[in-house]
Amino acid sequence: MQGRIDKRNDSTDTHVGVLLLAGLLCSMAAMVAGVVLSLLQGRNLPAHVLPLTKVVAALTAGRGPAFVDVGILILFATPFFGVLAALIEFSRQRDRAFVTVSATLLVVLCAGFAVATHS
């Protein structure tokens, strides 16, 4: 019985770990692309981030700072998706304690994002 539980926990750790690493690498790639694009365009990186409503238009226009902003957004979103993946895995395992902890953490992350975007 113990071996089966350890394998399930290893699976959860692996899935969440891969997701977190992928998020980090995507974030870094977007930020590096933005810095390189800005340098090639002869633009300085601004000291502020774009409002969310302007990011898509700036990406479409090929502006380097927009890619940096997307990299930052991916970096912020990565923990949310890591906790969501853990919640799904714990739900499949029927581990109520960790489902409760994961769900609570998702609520806290969502509340923090809501406060940050409405300030």
Tab-separated table of C-alpha atoms in Angstrom:
chain	number	residue	atom	x	y	z
A	1	MET	CA	0.000	0.000	0.000
A	2	GLN	CA	2.752	2.455	0.925
A	3	GLY	CA	4.560	1.894	-2.400
A	4	ARG	CA	1.397	2.765	-4.317
A	5	ILE	CA	0.963	6.019	-2.371
A	6	ASP	CA	4.617	6.962	-2.974
A	7	LYS	CA	4.208	6.392	-6.734
A	8	ARG	CA	1.129	8.634	-6.805
A	9	ASN	CA	2.936	11.373	-4.883
A	10	ASP	CA	5.928	11.074	-7.228
A	11	SER	CA	3.555	11.444	-10.178
A	12	THR	CA	2.033	14.585	-8.677
A	13	ASP	CA	5.470	16.038	-7.941
A	14	THR	CA	6.610	15.260	-11.481
A	15	HIS	CA	3.570	16.817	-13.159
A	16	VAL	CA	3.706	19.964	-11.047
A	17	GLY	CA	7.476	20.234	-11.390
A	18	VAL	CA	7.362	19.941	-15.180
A	19	LEU	CA	4.606	22.554	-15.331
A	20	LEU	CA	6.541	24.987	-13.128
A	21	LEU	CA	9.732	24.489	-15.142
A	22	ALA	CA	7.869	24.973	-18.435
A	23	GLY	CA	6.309	28.190	-17.115
A	24	LEU	CA	9.681	29.493	-15.998
A	25	LEU	CA	11.333	28.676	-19.331
A	26	CYS	CA	8.489	30.234	-21.356
A	27	SER	CA	8.650	33.333	-19.185
A	28	MET	CA	12.393	33.645	-19.612
A	29	ALA	CA	12.141	33.115	-23.375
A	30	ALA	CA	9.534	35.853	-23.724
A	31	MET	CA	11.532	38.291	-21.603
A	32	VAL	CA	14.810	37.598	-23.417
A	33	ALA	CA	13.034	37.958	-26.779
A	34	GLY	CA	11.610	41.285	-25.619
A	35	VAL	CA	14.980	42.618	-24.497
A	36	VAL	CA	16.695	41.501	-27.716
A	37	LEU	CA	13.877	42.920	-29.846
A	38	SER	CA	14.063	46.230	-27.980
A	39	LEU	CA	17.819	46.414	-28.488
A	40	LEU	CA	17.471	45.629	-32.198
A	41	GLN	CA	14.800	48.323	-32.517
A	42	GLY	CA	16.985	50.835	-30.665
A	43	ARG	CA	14.401	51.307	-27.919
A	44	ASN	CA	14.927	51.543	-24.207
A	45	LEU	CA	12.899	49.318	-21.954
A	46	PRO	CA	10.331	51.360	-20.045
A	47	ALA	CA	10.330	51.472	-16.271
A	48	HIS	CA	6.643	50.508	-16.150
A	49	VAL	CA	4.510	47.691	-17.503
A	50	LEU	CA	1.767	48.108	-20.066
A	51	PRO	CA	-1.855	47.934	-18.967
A	52	LEU	CA	-3.338	44.524	-19.768
A	53	THR	CA	-5.684	46.122	-22.289
A	54	LYS	CA	-2.734	47.344	-24.395
A	55	VAL	CA	-0.503	44.252	-24.334
A	56	VAL	CA	-2.093	42.481	-27.326
A	57	ALA	CA	-1.881	45.558	-29.550
A	58	ALA	CA	1.744	46.115	-28.549
A	59	LEU	CA	2.583	42.454	-29.261
A	60	THR	CA	0.928	42.686	-32.651
A	61	ALA	CA	3.010	45.787	-33.388
A	62	GLY	CA	6.153	43.823	-32.468
A	63	ARG	CA	7.187	46.028	-29.564
A	64	GLY	CA	9.884	44.470	-27.412
A	65	PRO	CA	8.583	45.752	-24.068
A	66	ALA	CA	5.295	43.951	-24.694
A	67	PHE	CA	7.173	40.642	-24.886
A	68	VAL	CA	8.862	41.437	-21.575
A	69	ASP	CA	5.443	42.171	-20.074
A	70	VAL	CA	4.067	38.855	-21.375
A	71	GLY	CA	7.056	37.094	-19.820
A	72	ILE	CA	6.231	38.710	-16.486
A	73	LEU	CA	2.575	37.681	-16.828
A	74	ILE	CA	3.595	34.094	-17.568
A	75	LEU	CA	5.867	34.163	-14.533
A	76	PHE	CA	2.987	35.370	-12.342
A	77	ALA	CA	0.568	32.796	-13.801
A	78	THR	CA	2.915	29.829	-13.365
A	79	PRO	CA	2.268	29.262	-9.626
A	80	PHE	CA	-1.495	29.417	-10.244
A	81	PHE	CA	-1.291	26.669	-12.859
A	82	GLY	CA	1.071	24.650	-10.654
A	83	VAL	CA	-1.425	24.722	-7.798
A	84	LEU	CA	-4.259	23.948	-10.227
A	85	ALA	CA	-2.354	20.899	-11.518
A	86	ALA	CA	-1.747	19.767	-7.941
A	87	LEU	CA	-5.448	20.220	-7.143
A	88	ILE	CA	-6.408	18.052	-10.115
A	89	GLU	CA	-3.889	15.354	-9.169
A	90	PHE	CA	-4.992	15.345	-5.523
A	91	SER	CA	-8.619	15.165	-6.631
A	92	ARG	CA	-7.835	12.099	-8.731
A	93	GLN	CA	-6.104	10.556	-5.724
A	94	ARG	CA	-9.105	11.462	-3.532
A	95	ASP	CA	-6.795	13.160	-1.032
A	96	ARG	CA	-9.248	15.520	0.652
A	97	ALA	CA	-6.716	17.264	2.863
A	98	PHE	CA	-4.504	18.322	-0.034
A	99	VAL	CA	-7.511	19.161	-2.211
A	100	THR	CA	-8.634	21.548	0.530
A	101	VAL	CA	-5.183	23.096	0.865
A	102	SER	CA	-4.806	23.450	-2.915
A	103	ALA	CA	-8.281	24.948	-3.335
A	104	THR	CA	-7.633	27.427	-0.522
A	105	LEU	CA	-4.339	28.435	-2.079
A	106	LEU	CA	-6.053	28.963	-5.456
A	107	VAL	CA	-8.586	31.264	-3.802
A	108	VAL	CA	-5.786	33.258	-2.175
A	109	LEU	CA	-3.892	33.520	-5.482
A	110	CYS	CA	-7.042	34.661	-7.312
A	111	ALA	CA	-7.835	37.198	-4.610
A	112	GLY	CA	-4.293	38.566	-4.775
A	113	PHE	CA	-4.493	38.875	-8.559
A	114	ALA	CA	-7.896	40.589	-8.314
A	115	VAL	CA	-6.570	43.094	-5.781
A	116	ALA	CA	-3.439	43.741	-7.854
A	117	THR	CA	-5.358	44.383	-11.078
A	118	HIS	CA	-7.941	46.662	-9.490
A	119	SER	CA	-5.549	48.873	-7.561
